[in-house]
């Protein structure tokens, strides 16, 4: 099959080669770092657009994997709320082929999440849906929360105010150390990014109205690759509720992260993980037990907060970052930061 473009992307702890039969493939815009030439990829994703090079659908159907995920792909359901035309998934070891249309809707939304989760369980990491930044001493703050809970605003405002960008959406954690997954950042039109959006040709995000840009374009200083987790912040911005920035217990944080940050749960990858273990029940449940143990250790070793704060307010932002910084205050629930 013809390969007209290819990128070897660096995800920090692993590399992935993405190839397409299209000269310009929008999926590349979601990655911010390329691996050096000659690096052997840990995984490969080959995307074949059927409008550019037609293939017999019945042949593709016969070659398609027999997994639940492949069945969903054939129905046009990729992951969570990402849908599209029917696609055909063919897996050969660490190489995945996908045939369909607008296949950028499968690369970041599905393949990257599954590959990171497989890598995590195979190498003793915890894969979380989380943003993050570091302070000058290298300590990391992870941001988790519900959709539209303010993670992106919190992250961008912290980084524009002197914190160093760590990661936007994914993080791999082991022994309290958070390892970034380099990626582009979702940018919404705002005064801070107006000039960037109007002056550059940015790729539209999969969801209407937003764009994606490399963090190097947005924030001063190069992104960090890792940091020891000092803080975990649950962002849950709701202007109609009382504002505050308060400490919560490790148990509360663990319960929340188990639903809103755990990649297997949050992205609906339980069937993929079972397939990764070849249907081995003992291996599957062993991985789940290890993930639970790692999550408990993470929250017990960090300072955990719940945030309903307006990070666009300079005085609130300064108070929050002072609390999170090394040497910050006790941050008790009885003494919340902010109005």
GROMACS .gro file of N, CA and C in nm, residues 173-310:
model
  414
  173UNK      N    1   0.282   0.761   3.543
  173UNK     CA    2   0.336   0.780   3.677
  173UNK      C    3   0.389   0.648   3.731
  174UNK      N    4   0.508   0.654   3.790
  174UNK     CA    5   0.563   0.537   3.860
  174UNK      C    6   0.649   0.586   3.976
  175UNK      N    7   0.625   0.529   4.094
  175UNK     CA    8   0.700   0.565   4.214
  175UNK      C    9   0.696   0.716   4.241
  176UNK      N   10   0.579   0.776   4.216
  176UNK     CA   11   0.560   0.918   4.245
  176UNK      C   12   0.617   1.012   4.141
  177UNK      N   13   0.681   0.960   4.037
  177UNK     CA   14   0.740   1.043   3.931
  177UNK      C   15   0.644   1.047   3.813
  178UNK      N   16   0.607   1.169   3.772
  178UNK     CA   17   0.517   1.188   3.659
  178UNK      C   18   0.597   1.212   3.532
  179UNK      N   19   0.572   1.131   3.430
  179UNK     CA   20   0.641   1.142   3.302
  179UNK      C   21   0.544   1.198   3.198
  180UNK      N   22   0.585   1.305   3.135
  180UNK     CA   23   0.500   1.373   3.038
  180UNK      C   24   0.480   1.288   2.914
  181UNK      N   25   0.371   1.316   2.844
  181UNK     CA   26   0.346   1.263   2.710
  181UNK      C   27   0.336   1.384   2.618
  182UNK      N   28   0.444   1.417   2.545
  182UNK     CA   29   0.444   1.538   2.462
  182UNK      C   30   0.330   1.537   2.361
  183UNK      N   31   0.260   1.649   2.355
  183UNK     CA   32   0.150   1.662   2.260
  183UNK      C   33   0.121   1.809   2.238
  184UNK      N   34   0.044   1.836   2.136
  184UNK     CA   35  -0.006   1.971   2.115
  184UNK      C   36  -0.111   2.004   2.221
  185UNK      N   37  -0.133   2.132   2.239
  185UNK     CA   38  -0.227   2.182   2.340
  185UNK      C   39  -0.351   2.234   2.270
  186UNK      N   40  -0.464   2.202   2.329
  186UNK     CA   41  -0.590   2.254   2.276
  186UNK      C   42  -0.602   2.402   2.314
  187UNK      N   43  -0.621   2.486   2.213
  187UNK     CA   44  -0.624   2.631   2.232
  187UNK      C   45  -0.763   2.684   2.198
  188UNK      N   46  -0.819   2.757   2.292
  188UNK     CA   47  -0.946   2.826   2.267
  188UNK      C   48  -0.917   2.973   2.240
  189UNK      N   49  -1.000   3.033   2.158
  189UNK     CA   50  -0.980   3.175   2.127
  189UNK      C   51  -0.994   3.258   2.254
  190UNK      N   52  -0.888   3.331   2.288
  190UNK     CA   53  -0.886   3.414   2.408
  190UNK      C   54  -0.785   3.526   2.383
  191UNK      N   55  -0.787   3.633   2.465
  191UNK     CA   56  -0.693   3.743   2.442
  191UNK      C   57  -0.548   3.699   2.439
  192UNK      N   58  -0.511   3.598   2.522
  192UNK     CA   59  -0.372   3.555   2.527
  192UNK      C   60  -0.327   3.491   2.396
  193UNK      N   61  -0.417   3.424   2.326
  193UNK     CA   62  -0.379   3.346   2.208
  193UNK      C   63  -0.439   3.400   2.079
  194UNK      N   64  -0.500   3.517   2.084
  194UNK     CA   65  -0.565   3.574   1.966
  194UNK      C   66  -0.465   3.592   1.851
  195UNK      N   67  -0.349   3.648   1.882
  195UNK     CA   68  -0.250   3.675   1.778
  195UNK      C   69  -0.198   3.544   1.718
  196UNK      N   70  -0.175   3.445   1.803
  196UNK     CA   71  -0.127   3.316   1.755
  196UNK      C   72  -0.228   3.251   1.661
  197UNK      N   73  -0.354   3.255   1.699
  197UNK     CA   74  -0.458   3.192   1.618
  197UNK      C   75  -0.473   3.263   1.485
  198UNK      N   76  -0.472   3.396   1.489
  198UNK     CA   77  -0.493   3.472   1.366
  198UNK      C   78  -0.369   3.475   1.277
  199UNK      N   79  -0.250   3.461   1.337
  199UNK     CA   80  -0.127   3.476   1.262
  199UNK      C   81  -0.067   3.346   1.210
  200UNK      N   82  -0.116   3.233   1.258
  200UNK     CA   83  -0.061   3.104   1.215
  200UNK      C   84  -0.173   3.016   1.162
  201UNK      N   85  -0.136   2.922   1.082
  201UNK     CA   86  -0.233   2.826   1.032
  201UNK      C   87  -0.232   2.707   1.128
  202UNK      N   88  -0.320   2.711   1.228
  202UNK     CA   89  -0.329   2.605   1.326
  202UNK      C   90  -0.433   2.503   1.282
  203UNK      N   91  -0.410   2.379   1.316
  203UNK     CA   92  -0.505   2.274   1.282
  203UNK      C   93  -0.626   2.282   1.373
  204UNK      N   94  -0.746   2.284   1.317
  204UNK     CA   95  -0.865   2.282   1.404
  204UNK      C   96  -0.870   2.155   1.487
  205UNK      N   97  -0.911   2.168   1.612
  205UNK     CA   98  -0.930   2.053   1.698
  205UNK      C   99  -1.048   1.972   1.645
  206UNK      N  100  -1.054   1.844   1.688
  206UNK     CA  101  -1.165   1.760   1.644
  206UNK      C  102  -1.299   1.817   1.684
  207UNK      N  103  -1.300   1.896   1.794
  207UNK     CA  104  -1.424   1.958   1.838
  207UNK      C  105  -1.427   2.101   1.789
  208UNK      N  106  -1.538   2.144   1.736
  208UNK     CA  107  -1.552   2.270   1.664
  208UNK      C  108  -1.514   2.390   1.751
  209UNK      N  109  -1.444   2.485   1.687
  209UNK     CA  110  -1.416   2.611   1.752
  209UNK      C  111  -1.281   2.620   1.820
  210UNK      N  112  -1.210   2.510   1.837
  210UNK     CA  113  -1.080   2.510   1.903
  210UNK      C  114  -0.970   2.478   1.803
  211UNK      N  115  -0.844   2.497   1.848
  211UNK     CA  116  -0.729   2.469   1.765
  211UNK      C  117  -0.628   2.389   1.847
  212UNK      N  118  -0.524   2.338   1.781
  212UNK     CA  119  -0.415   2.272   1.852
  212UNK      C  120  -0.284   2.340   1.814
  213UNK      N  121  -0.196   2.354   1.914
  213UNK     CA  122  -0.066   2.419   1.894
  213UNK      C  123   0.036   2.354   1.986
  214UNK      N  124   0.161   2.350   1.942
  214UNK     CA  125   0.269   2.296   2.025
  214UNK      C  126   0.288   2.385   2.147
  215UNK      N  127   0.315   2.329   2.263
  215UNK     CA  128   0.333   2.411   2.384
  215UNK      C  129   0.449   2.509   2.371
  216UNK      N  130   0.551   2.475   2.289
  216UNK     CA  131   0.663   2.567   2.271
  216UNK      C  132   0.618   2.699   2.210
  217UNK      N  133   0.507   2.699   2.137
  217UNK     CA  134   0.454   2.822   2.079
  217UNK      C  135   0.377   2.906   2.181
  218UNK      N  136   0.335   2.844   2.289
  218UNK     CA  137   0.242   2.908   2.381
  218UNK      C  138   0.307   2.961   2.508
  219UNK      N  139   0.411   2.890   2.556
  219UNK     CA  140   0.462   2.920   2.689
  219UNK      C  141   0.613   2.945   2.685
  220UNK      N  142   0.664   3.030   2.776
  220UNK     CA  143   0.809   3.051   2.783
  220UNK      C  144   0.879   2.929   2.841
  221UNK      N  145   1.000   2.903   2.794
  221UNK     CA  146   1.077   2.792   2.845
  221UNK      C  147   1.035   2.660   2.785
  222UNK      N  148   1.130   2.568   2.766
  222UNK     CA  149   1.095   2.437   2.709
  222UNK      C  150   1.013   2.355   2.807
  223UNK      N  151   0.924   2.271   2.758
  223UNK     CA  152   0.847   2.183   2.847
  223UNK      C  153   0.937   2.088   2.924
  224UNK      N  154   0.892   2.047   3.039
  224UNK     CA  155   0.964   1.948   3.119
  224UNK      C  156   0.917   1.808   3.081
  225UNK      N  157   1.007   1.712   3.096
  225UNK     CA  158   0.973   1.573   3.065
  225UNK      C  159   0.920   1.496   3.185
  226UNK      N  160   0.956   1.540   3.305
  226UNK     CA  161   0.912   1.465   3.423
  226UNK      C  162   0.921   1.553   3.547
  227UNK      N  163   0.861   1.509   3.655
  227UNK     CA  164   0.867   1.579   3.782
  227UNK      C  165   0.806   1.493   3.891
  228UNK      N  166   0.857   1.507   4.013
  228UNK     CA  167   0.801   1.430   4.124
  228UNK      C  168   0.670   1.496   4.169
  229UNK      N  169   0.566   1.416   4.182
  229UNK     CA  170   0.432   1.471   4.208
  229UNK      C  171   0.424   1.523   4.352
  230UNK      N  172   0.405   1.653   4.363
  230UNK     CA  173   0.386   1.717   4.493
  230UNK      C  174   0.239   1.743   4.521
  231UNK      N  175   0.166   1.786   4.416
  231UNK     CA  176   0.026   1.825   4.432
  231UNK      C  177  -0.061   1.755   4.329
  232UNK      N  178  -0.183   1.726   4.368
  232UNK     CA  179  -0.288   1.683   4.276
  232UNK      C  180  -0.406   1.777   4.297
  233UNK      N  181  -0.449   1.842   4.189
  233UNK     CA  182  -0.558   1.939   4.197
  233UNK      C  183  -0.676   1.890   4.114
  234UNK      N  184  -0.790   1.878   4.178
  234UNK     CA  185  -0.914   1.846   4.107
  234UNK      C  186  -0.979   1.978   4.070
  235UNK      N  187  -0.981   2.009   3.941
  235UNK     CA  188  -1.038   2.134   3.894
  235UNK      C  189  -1.186   2.112   3.865
  236UNK      N  190  -1.268   2.193   3.926
  236UNK     CA  191  -1.414   2.179   3.911
  236UNK      C  192  -1.476   2.317   3.914
  237UNK      N  193  -1.437   2.399   3.814
  237UNK     CA  194  -1.480   2.539   3.814
  237UNK      C  195  -1.628   2.551   3.782
  238UNK      N  196  -1.701   2.616   3.872
  238UNK     CA  197  -1.844   2.641   3.855
  238UNK      C  198  -1.874   2.775   3.921
  239UNK      N  199  -1.887   2.882   3.840
  239UNK     CA  200  -1.903   3.016   3.897
  239UNK      C  201  -2.023   3.030   3.990
  240UNK      N  202  -2.126   2.947   3.969
  240UNK     CA  203  -2.247   2.961   4.050
  240UNK      C  204  -2.230   2.901   4.190
  241UNK      N  205  -2.123   2.826   4.213
  241UNK     CA  206  -2.100   2.766   4.344
  241UNK      C  207  -1.997   2.848   4.422
  242UNK      N  208  -1.994   2.832   4.553
  242UNK     CA  209  -1.894   2.906   4.633
  242UNK      C  210  -1.753   2.877   4.585
  243UNK      N  211  -1.672   2.983   4.572
  243UNK     CA  212  -1.535   2.967   4.526
  243UNK      C  213  -1.446   2.916   4.640
  244UNK      N  214  -1.340   2.848   4.605
  244UNK     CA  215  -1.247   2.804   4.706
  244UNK      C  216  -1.139   2.714   4.649
  245UNK      N  217  -1.029   2.706   4.723
  245UNK     CA  218  -0.918   2.618   4.690
  245UNK      C  219  -0.879   2.550   4.820
  246UNK      N  220  -0.916   2.424   4.833
  246UNK     CA  221  -0.906   2.361   4.964
  246UNK      C  222  -0.847   2.223   4.957
  247UNK      N  223  -0.782   2.183   5.068
  247UNK     CA  224  -0.727   2.049   5.078
  247UNK      C  225  -0.840   1.948   5.092
  248UNK      N  226  -0.819   1.832   5.031
  248UNK     CA  227  -0.910   1.719   5.047
  248UNK      C  228  -0.828   1.598   5.089
  249UNK      N  229  -0.894   1.494   5.133
  249UNK     CA  230  -0.822   1.376   5.180
  249UNK      C  231  -0.772   1.293   5.062
  250UNK      N  232  -0.672   1.210   5.091
  250UNK     CA  233  -0.622   1.118   4.988
  250UNK      C  234  -0.732   1.023   4.945
  251UNK      N  235  -0.816   0.982   5.037
  251UNK     CA  236  -0.925   0.890   5.002
  251UNK      C  237  -1.020   0.957   4.903
  252UNK      N  238  -1.058   1.083   4.929
  252UNK     CA  239  -1.146   1.154   4.837
  252UNK      C  240  -1.081   1.167   4.699
  253UNK      N  241  -0.953   1.204   4.699
  253UNK     CA  242  -0.884   1.220   4.571
  253UNK      C  243  -0.877   1.088   4.496
  254UNK      N  244  -0.849   0.979   4.567
  254UNK     CA  245  -0.840   0.849   4.503
  254UNK      C  246  -0.971   0.805   4.441
  255UNK      N  247  -1.080   0.829   4.512
  255UNK     CA  248  -1.211   0.793   4.458
  255UNK      C  249  -1.240   0.872   4.330
  256UNK      N  250  -1.206   1.001   4.332
  256UNK     CA  251  -1.233   1.086   4.215
  256UNK      C  252  -1.144   1.045   4.098
  257UNK      N  253  -1.015   1.028   4.123
  257UNK     CA  254  -0.924   0.991   4.015
  257UNK      C  255  -0.958   0.855   3.957
  258UNK      N  256  -1.011   0.765   4.039
  258UNK     CA  257  -1.049   0.634   3.989
  258UNK      C  258  -1.153   0.640   3.879
  259UNK      N  259  -1.235   0.745   3.880
  259UNK     CA  260  -1.339   0.761   3.778
  259UNK      C  261  -1.302   0.861   3.670
  260UNK      N  262  -1.232   0.968   3.706
  260UNK     CA  263  -1.209   1.077   3.612
  260UNK      C  264  -1.068   1.084   3.556
  261UNK      N  265  -0.975   1.005   3.608
  261UNK     CA  266  -0.838   1.012   3.558
  261UNK      C  267  -0.784   0.877   3.515
  262UNK      N  268  -0.826   0.768   3.577
  262UNK     CA  269  -0.779   0.636   3.538
  262UNK      C  270  -0.812   0.612   3.391
  263UNK      N  271  -0.709   0.583   3.310
  263UNK     CA  272  -0.728   0.575   3.165
  263UNK      C  273  -0.819   0.460   3.126
  264UNK      N  274  -0.805   0.345   3.191
  264UNK     CA  275  -0.887   0.229   3.156
  264UNK      C  276  -1.034   0.261   3.175
  265UNK      N  277  -1.067   0.325   3.288
  265UNK     CA  278  -1.206   0.358   3.319
  265UNK      C  279  -1.252   0.476   3.234
  266UNK      N  280  -1.172   0.581   3.232
  266UNK     CA  281  -1.215   0.706   3.170
  266UNK      C  282  -1.233   0.695   3.020
  267UNK      N  283  -1.148   0.615   2.954
  267UNK     CA  284  -1.156   0.601   2.809
  267UNK      C  285  -1.227   0.475   2.764
  268UNK      N  286  -1.277   0.397   2.859
  268UNK     CA  287  -1.350   0.276   2.822
  268UNK      C  288  -1.261   0.173   2.756
  269UNK      N  289  -1.142   0.149   2.814
  269UNK     CA  290  -1.044   0.059   2.752
  269UNK      C  291  -1.039  -0.079   2.818
  270UNK      N  292  -1.138  -0.113   2.897
  270UNK     CA  293  -1.132  -0.241   2.969
  270UNK      C  294  -1.129  -0.359   2.872
  271UNK      N  295  -1.207  -0.354   2.765
  271UNK     CA  296  -1.205  -0.464   2.668
  271UNK      C  297  -1.073  -0.470   2.593
  272UNK      N  298  -1.015  -0.353   2.567
  272UNK     CA  299  -0.885  -0.348   2.500
  272UNK      C  300  -0.776  -0.406   2.590
  273UNK      N  301  -0.784  -0.375   2.719
  273UNK     CA  302  -0.685  -0.429   2.813
  273UNK      C  303  -0.699  -0.581   2.826
  274UNK      N  304  -0.822  -0.629   2.829
  274UNK     CA  305  -0.842  -0.774   2.833
  274UNK      C  306  -0.786  -0.838   2.707
  275UNK      N  307  -0.807  -0.776   2.592
  275UNK     CA  308  -0.753  -0.828   2.467
  275UNK      C  309  -0.600  -0.823   2.467
  276UNK      N  310  -0.545  -0.718   2.527
  276UNK     CA  311  -0.399  -0.705   2.537
  276UNK      C  312  -0.339  -0.823   2.614
  277UNK      N  313  -0.412  -0.872   2.712
  277UNK     CA  314  -0.368  -0.987   2.790
  277UNK      C  315  -0.412  -1.120   2.726
  278UNK      N  316  -0.462  -1.114   2.605
  278UNK     CA  317  -0.503  -1.235   2.535
  278UNK      C  318  -0.618  -1.307   2.602
  279UNK      N  319  -0.702  -1.231   2.674
  279UNK     CA  320  -0.815  -1.290   2.743
  279UNK      C  321  -0.779  -1.361   2.872
  280UNK      N  322  -0.653  -1.351   2.916
  280UNK     CA  323  -0.607  -1.417   3.039
  280UNK      C  324  -0.666  -1.345   3.160
  281UNK      N  325  -0.759  -1.411   3.229
  281UNK     CA  326  -0.831  -1.349   3.340
  281UNK      C  327  -0.735  -1.310   3.453
  282UNK      N  328  -0.642  -1.399   3.487
  282UNK     CA  329  -0.550  -1.372   3.598
  282UNK      C  330  -0.460  -1.252   3.566
  283UNK      N  331  -0.409  -1.247   3.443
  283UNK     CA  332  -0.323  -1.134   3.405
  283UNK      C  333  -0.402  -1.004   3.404
  284UNK      N  334  -0.524  -1.010   3.354
  284UNK     CA  335  -0.609  -0.891   3.347
  284UNK      C  336  -0.638  -0.837   3.487
  285UNK      N  337  -0.685  -0.922   3.577
  285UNK     CA  338  -0.718  -0.876   3.712
  285UNK      C  339  -0.592  -0.836   3.789
  286UNK      N  340  -0.479  -0.902   3.759
  286UNK     CA  341  -0.354  -0.862   3.821
  286UNK      C  342  -0.315  -0.720   3.782
  287UNK      N  343  -0.335  -0.685   3.655
  287UNK     CA  344  -0.306  -0.548   3.610
  287UNK      C  345  -0.397  -0.447   3.678
  288UNK      N  346  -0.525  -0.482   3.691
  288UNK     CA  347  -0.618  -0.390   3.757
  288UNK      C  348  -0.580  -0.369   3.903
  289UNK      N  349  -0.539  -0.477   3.971
  289UNK     CA  350  -0.497  -0.465   4.111
  289UNK      C  351  -0.373  -0.376   4.124
  290UNK      N  352  -0.278  -0.392   4.031
  290UNK     CA  353  -0.158  -0.310   4.034
  290UNK      C  354  -0.190  -0.163   4.010
  291UNK      N  355  -0.282  -0.136   3.917
  291UNK     CA  356  -0.321   0.002   3.890
  291UNK      C  357  -0.387   0.065   4.013
  292UNK      N  358  -0.471  -0.010   4.080
  292UNK     CA  359  -0.538   0.042   4.200
  292UNK      C  360  -0.435   0.072   4.309
  293UNK      N  361  -0.339  -0.017   4.326
  293UNK     CA  362  -0.235   0.003   4.427
  293UNK      C  363  -0.152   0.127   4.396
  294UNK      N  364  -0.117   0.144   4.268
  294UNK     CA  365  -0.038   0.261   4.228
  294UNK      C  366  -0.115   0.391   4.251
  295UNK      N  367  -0.244   0.390   4.220
  295UNK     CA  368  -0.325   0.510   4.239
  295UNK      C  369  -0.333   0.547   4.387
  296UNK      N  370  -0.351   0.448   4.473
  296UNK     CA  371  -0.356   0.473   4.617
  296UNK      C  372  -0.225   0.534   4.665
  297UNK      N  373  -0.113   0.477   4.622
  297UNK     CA  374   0.017   0.528   4.664
  297UNK      C  375   0.039   0.671   4.614
  298UNK      N  376  -0.008   0.701   4.494
  298UNK     CA  377   0.009   0.835   4.437
  298UNK      C  378  -0.063   0.940   4.520
  299UNK      N  379  -0.190   0.919   4.550
  299UNK     CA  380  -0.266   1.021   4.623
  299UNK      C  381  -0.219   1.031   4.768
  300UNK      N  382  -0.174   0.920   4.826
  300UNK     CA  383  -0.126   0.924   4.964
  300UNK      C  384   0.008   0.997   4.976
  301UNK      N  385   0.082   1.004   4.866
  301UNK     CA  386   0.211   1.072   4.869
  301UNK      C  387   0.207   1.215   4.822
  302UNK      N  388   0.088   1.266   4.790
  302UNK     CA  389   0.075   1.402   4.737
  302UNK      C  390  -0.017   1.486   4.825
  303UNK      N  391  -0.009   1.616   4.808
  303UNK     CA  392  -0.106   1.707   4.869
  303UNK      C  393  -0.222   1.720   4.769
  304UNK      N  394  -0.342   1.693   4.814
  304UNK     CA  395  -0.458   1.688   4.723
  304UNK      C  396  -0.551   1.804   4.751
  305UNK      N  397  -0.600   1.865   4.642
  305UNK     CA  398  -0.684   1.984   4.652
  305UNK      C  399  -0.807   1.971   4.562
  306UNK      N  400  -0.909   2.048   4.598
  306UNK     CA  401  -1.022   2.072   4.508
  306UNK      C  402  -1.026   2.220   4.480
  307UNK      N  403  -1.039   2.254   4.350
  307UNK     CA  404  -1.030   2.394   4.309
  307UNK      C  405  -1.156   2.438   4.238
  308UNK      N  406  -1.220   2.542   4.292
  308UNK     CA  407  -1.324   2.615   4.219
  308UNK      C  408  -1.281   2.761   4.223
  309UNK      N  409  -1.184   2.793   4.137
  309UNK     CA  410  -1.121   2.924   4.138
  309UNK      C  411  -1.114   2.979   3.996
  310UNK      N  412  -1.111   3.111   3.986
  310UNK     CA  413  -1.099   3.177   3.857
  310UNK      C  414  -0.952   3.209   3.834
   0.00000   0.00000   0.00000
